[in-house]
Amino acid sequence: MAILLKGTPVAEAIGQRTAFAVSKLAARGVTPTLAILRTGEGADAVAYENSAVRACEKYGVAARRVTLSGDVSKAEFIGRLSALNADGLVHGILVLQPLSPGLDFRTIRNLIPLRKDVDGITNASLGGVFAGSETAFAPCTAQAVAEILGFYKIPVSGKKIAVVGRSLVVGKPAAVLLTGKNATVTLCHSHTAGLAEITRAADIAVIATGRTESFGAEYFSPGQTVIDVGIGWSDKKQKLCGDVIFDEVEPIVNAITPVPGGLGSVTSSILANHTALAADAAQKRLLYLKQG
Ligand code: NAP
């Protein structure tokens, strides 16, 4: 039986850090606030929004839902986003995907100012993560991978880690964060030759492909830790599952994240934490400017 790396205790530990930051801000009259911008009523976006709002409110971060219609014009969307950018009471902005047709996420994401980019999706934030800058927030899911390993005291330094998936929001930044913790990371993708050989040889395998229930026993070996980032609907099982075929893999490896119950709550808790940190930084900037 593998050790189950459940997300809830990790999310709660991060939540305690958030609550501490929130209480210090409250003493200065500041309520950290996250604005969540969504277009349309897509089920995945609504579910993610609800979990983000729950995670925020649990630890005293205010969440402001900004919901626009599924056919909102580019001008209206950009107008609303610009207003949030300029609003001193909003410290973090999360733009949910998918955006309505006509809105290009690759362009829109870069309209969020670095200091409010609490999900680390702008080029500026990603550049900061790659440069090891402390003023940039990492994408929450990528950071969640590192937080789970840290919470469960799974050694990373000097270990071989295979990260499968190279998206800008998960695989690539996770590889950078883990490299920063002195792991030797192999970043894999859909063109990687001999993928199963690489994942089997790793001490830790991080699977983030969005290919639900695609990674079975042949990809893993005894003693490994498996972080399953994927979350998708399994028609076969009629429930949400990860990218890893849990029933096949769990008996082989040493530790594994369950899906659901793994990374998701950690990701939302990090989002709330980033919002509190963004509010703290904004407050410090204001004080500095006032001092002349
Ligand atoms: P994405 O942008 O679609 O990227 C998928 C990556 O996986 C790509 O780099 C792709 O390679 C690679 N890939 C696809 N099939 C592969 C295969 N058979 N072998 C090796 N690599 C393969 O997805 P994403 O946004 O990173 O999300 C990945 C998963 O994480 C999804 O299931 C998503 O729902 C989940 N997710 C979870 C959370 C959470 O909080 N739990 C948050 C965000 C995302 P190429 O680059 O070569 O195409």
XYZ file of C-alpha atoms and ligand atoms in Angstrom:
340
model
C 0.000 0.000 0.000
C 1.403 3.360 -1.023
C 1.369 6.360 1.281
C -1.468 8.637 0.153
C -0.236 12.202 -0.239
C -3.534 13.891 0.549
C -3.934 17.552 -0.281
C -6.077 18.695 2.655
C -3.368 18.836 5.363
C -1.025 20.616 2.950
C -3.738 23.117 2.029
C -4.435 23.702 5.732
C -0.774 24.311 6.554
C -0.604 26.886 3.751
C -3.919 28.306 5.018
C -2.334 28.896 8.450
C 0.372 31.005 6.771
C -2.360 32.889 4.935
C -4.403 33.481 8.090
C -1.315 34.916 9.807
C -0.656 37.321 6.918
C -4.373 38.260 6.837
C -4.419 39.067 10.563
C -1.410 41.382 10.199
C -3.095 43.131 7.267
C -6.372 43.439 9.182
C -4.534 45.353 11.882
C -3.633 47.881 9.166
C -7.209 47.979 7.852
C -6.497 45.960 4.702
C -8.540 43.009 3.465
C -6.659 41.055 0.807
C -8.964 40.690 -2.166
C -8.910 38.371 -5.156
C -10.958 39.244 -8.238
C -11.960 36.258 -10.355
C -12.843 37.113 -13.916
C -14.900 34.509 -15.774
C -16.673 34.528 -19.112
C -19.601 32.159 -19.577
C -20.835 29.302 -17.428
C -18.432 26.478 -18.315
C -18.701 23.768 -15.660
C -14.927 23.431 -15.118
C -14.447 27.186 -14.755
C -17.370 27.487 -12.327
C -16.059 24.546 -10.260
C -12.565 26.050 -10.115
C -14.001 29.451 -9.192
C -16.073 27.935 -6.376
C -13.102 26.125 -4.917
C -10.951 29.277 -5.171
C -13.651 31.313 -3.388
C -13.959 28.677 -0.628
C -10.185 28.574 -0.117
C -10.013 32.372 0.079
C -12.933 32.875 2.417
C -11.780 30.139 4.790
C -8.675 32.150 5.677
C -10.026 35.713 5.484
C -9.175 36.604 1.891
C -12.104 38.296 0.136
C -13.097 36.931 -3.263
C -14.879 39.148 -5.768
C -16.561 37.266 -8.595
C -16.693 39.168 -11.884
C -18.815 37.145 -14.289
C -19.232 38.247 -17.887
C -21.422 36.695 -20.539
C -20.057 33.975 -22.796
C -20.178 36.337 -25.778
C -18.676 39.407 -24.109
C -16.868 41.708 -26.532
C -13.119 42.183 -26.439
C -13.602 45.872 -25.573
C -15.878 45.140 -22.627
C -13.641 42.390 -21.277
C -10.532 44.549 -21.499
C -12.424 47.432 -19.897
C -13.372 45.271 -16.905
C -9.864 43.868 -16.587
C -8.338 47.369 -16.767
C -10.690 48.536 -14.008
C -9.528 45.662 -11.789
C -5.904 46.463 -12.629
C -6.468 50.041 -11.462
C -8.548 49.172 -8.377
C -6.414 49.649 -5.263
C -8.754 47.401 -3.260
C -8.049 44.429 -5.558
C -4.728 42.739 -4.850
C -4.927 39.657 -7.048
C -6.582 38.864 -10.373
C -7.430 35.417 -11.682
C -8.666 35.088 -15.263
C -10.413 31.771 -15.762
C -10.241 29.712 -18.935
C -11.767 29.065 -21.347
C -12.370 32.652 -22.421
C -15.238 33.480 -24.727
C -14.548 33.233 -28.464
C -12.695 36.269 -29.776
C -10.607 36.618 -26.633
C -7.102 35.291 -26.994
C -5.846 34.020 -23.628
C -2.190 34.349 -24.684
C -2.713 38.098 -25.142
C -5.180 38.659 -22.309
C -3.025 36.978 -19.654
C -0.229 39.486 -20.241
C -2.546 42.420 -19.458
C -2.521 41.500 -15.767
C 0.114 43.547 -13.898
C 2.907 41.508 -12.339
C 2.032 42.577 -8.795
C -1.563 41.260 -9.154
C -0.693 38.127 -11.112
C -1.318 35.729 -8.228
C -1.631 32.693 -10.515
C 1.696 33.405 -12.202
C 0.398 33.265 -15.758
C 1.991 36.351 -17.309
C 5.290 36.251 -19.151
C 6.623 38.655 -16.531
C 5.782 36.248 -13.690
C 7.083 33.226 -15.552
C 10.290 35.089 -16.373
C 10.585 35.935 -12.682
C 10.114 32.287 -11.715
C 12.788 31.251 -14.188
C 15.132 33.964 -12.867
C 14.418 33.000 -9.244
C 12.898 36.420 -8.470
C 11.074 36.699 -5.161
C 8.667 39.327 -6.471
C 7.001 37.001 -9.002
C 4.346 34.459 -8.069
C 4.759 30.966 -9.492
C 1.742 29.354 -11.149
C -0.227 27.890 -8.228
C -0.379 24.319 -9.561
C 3.346 24.186 -10.227
C 4.020 25.480 -6.726
C 1.532 22.945 -5.334
C 3.752 20.132 -6.623
C 6.722 21.505 -4.660
C 4.570 22.226 -1.566
C 3.227 18.653 -1.413
C 6.720 17.184 -1.641
C 7.930 19.602 1.040
C 5.014 18.981 3.409
C 5.444 15.197 3.277
C 9.243 15.584 3.633
C 9.968 13.721 0.438
C 13.615 14.392 -0.388
C 14.063 16.380 -3.586
C 17.684 17.580 -3.449
C 19.907 15.354 -5.564
C 16.932 13.236 -6.692
C 15.928 12.378 -10.239
C 12.531 13.831 -11.121
C 10.636 13.189 -14.344
C 8.068 15.887 -15.110
C 5.697 14.757 -17.853
C 3.999 17.738 -19.520
C 5.627 21.024 -20.497
C 2.781 23.540 -20.338
C 3.590 27.081 -19.250
C 1.361 26.834 -16.186
C 2.279 23.393 -14.879
C 5.110 21.314 -16.330
C 7.711 23.942 -17.216
C 7.465 26.027 -14.030
C 7.277 22.859 -11.891
C 10.523 21.697 -13.517
C 12.141 25.064 -12.759
C 10.942 25.136 -9.136
C 12.182 21.589 -8.532
C 15.510 22.349 -10.191
C 15.733 25.266 -7.754
C 15.436 22.681 -4.973
C 18.455 20.865 -6.415
C 16.617 18.035 -8.143
C 17.851 16.769 -11.497
C 14.783 17.176 -13.648
C 13.934 15.578 -16.974
C 11.129 17.527 -18.651
C 9.127 15.199 -20.904
C 6.363 15.788 -23.444
C 4.430 14.127 -26.219
C 7.542 13.767 -28.402
C 9.734 12.235 -25.705
C 11.238 8.947 -26.847
C 11.354 6.124 -24.308
C 9.074 7.947 -21.864
C 8.312 4.900 -19.701
C 12.037 4.214 -19.300
C 12.579 7.789 -18.095
C 9.662 7.838 -15.647
C 10.569 4.390 -14.265
C 14.139 5.513 -13.569
C 13.036 8.639 -11.658
C 12.779 8.936 -7.881
C 9.751 11.187 -8.320
C 7.380 11.274 -11.310
C 5.153 14.326 -11.827
C 2.459 13.569 -14.390
C 0.688 16.602 -15.908
C -0.583 15.737 -19.369
C -4.373 16.018 -19.201
C -4.600 12.476 -20.603
C -6.935 10.963 -18.062
C -6.024 7.435 -16.850
C -3.235 7.039 -19.419
C -0.261 6.182 -17.256
C -0.337 2.591 -16.002
C 2.029 0.233 -14.208
C 4.604 0.172 -17.035
C 5.546 3.819 -16.304
C 6.428 3.345 -12.649
C 8.713 1.386 -10.342
C 8.843 0.431 -6.647
C 9.964 3.090 -4.176
C 8.838 6.030 -6.302
C 6.752 9.041 -5.381
C 4.059 9.929 -7.925
C 2.446 13.354 -8.128
C -0.619 13.152 -10.353
C -1.526 16.655 -11.515
C -4.151 15.571 -14.040
C -7.832 15.836 -13.329
C -10.367 14.742 -15.892
C -13.577 12.781 -16.313
C -13.229 9.027 -16.778
C -16.078 7.631 -18.879
C -15.052 4.152 -17.819
C -15.231 4.874 -14.085
C -17.868 7.625 -14.307
C -15.880 9.847 -11.962
C -13.018 12.341 -11.875
C -9.634 10.669 -12.218
C -6.009 11.655 -12.683
C -3.630 10.966 -15.537
C -2.341 7.935 -13.624
C -4.284 4.667 -13.527
C -4.459 4.723 -9.750
C -5.566 1.115 -9.133
C -2.631 -0.214 -11.159
C 0.032 2.150 -9.885
C -0.784 2.590 -6.195
C 0.243 -1.005 -5.290
C 3.658 -0.528 -6.922
C 4.934 2.847 -5.736
C 5.893 4.204 -2.327
C 3.683 7.327 -2.297
C 1.059 8.829 -4.588
C -1.373 11.754 -4.651
C -5.044 10.725 -4.918
C -7.351 12.324 -7.512
C -9.559 13.953 -6.411
C -8.177 14.844 -2.991
C -4.618 15.618 -4.055
C -3.298 18.702 -5.755
C -6.568 20.620 -6.257
C -7.090 21.951 -2.728
C -3.385 22.795 -2.436
C -3.574 24.847 -5.636
C -6.551 26.871 -4.338
C -4.901 27.400 -0.966
C -1.768 28.735 -2.680
C -3.924 31.145 -4.691
C -5.373 32.569 -1.467
C -1.890 32.750 0.029
C -0.507 34.602 -2.993
C -3.364 37.105 -2.712
C -2.484 37.803 0.928
C 1.191 38.203 -0.021
C 0.234 40.535 -2.888
C -1.833 42.660 -0.495
C 1.062 42.793 1.936
C 3.442 43.890 -0.814
C 0.962 46.540 -2.009
C 0.605 47.861 1.522
C 4.376 48.062 1.965
C 4.698 49.889 -1.374
C 2.099 52.437 -0.271
C 3.827 53.045 3.048
C 7.161 53.485 1.276
C 5.679 56.024 -1.140
C 3.997 57.935 1.701
C 7.334 58.218 3.490
C 8.508 60.328 0.511
P -1.741 21.141 -21.379
O -1.475 22.583 -21.517
O -2.686 20.476 -22.309
O -0.330 20.406 -21.525
C -0.234 19.016 -21.556
C 1.214 18.610 -21.683
O 1.260 17.202 -21.638
C 1.871 19.052 -22.982
O 3.178 19.522 -22.720
C 1.915 17.763 -23.809
O 3.039 17.649 -24.655
C 2.036 16.726 -22.717
N 1.505 15.426 -23.158
C 0.280 15.177 -23.679
N 0.162 13.862 -23.928
C 1.321 13.288 -23.572
C 1.828 11.962 -23.618
N 1.086 10.943 -24.060
N 3.061 11.739 -23.181
C 3.835 12.741 -22.716
N 3.421 14.014 -22.638
C 2.181 14.284 -23.081
O -2.214 20.768 -19.915
P -1.943 21.502 -18.482
O -2.668 22.786 -18.428
O -0.494 21.468 -18.181
O -2.720 20.525 -17.518
C -2.321 19.198 -17.357
C -3.298 18.484 -16.448
O -3.264 19.085 -15.169
C -4.767 18.551 -16.901
O -5.397 17.337 -16.573
C -5.352 19.640 -16.038
O -6.729 19.483 -15.804
C -4.576 19.426 -14.775
N -4.518 20.616 -13.927
C -4.784 20.425 -12.617
C -4.738 21.497 -11.771
C -4.987 21.283 -10.302
O -5.046 22.230 -9.548
N -5.114 20.040 -9.852
C -4.456 22.769 -12.258
C -4.129 22.933 -13.600
C -4.168 21.834 -14.430
P 3.302 18.653 -25.906
O 3.812 19.915 -25.292
O 4.337 17.948 -26.703
O 2.000 18.819 -26.593
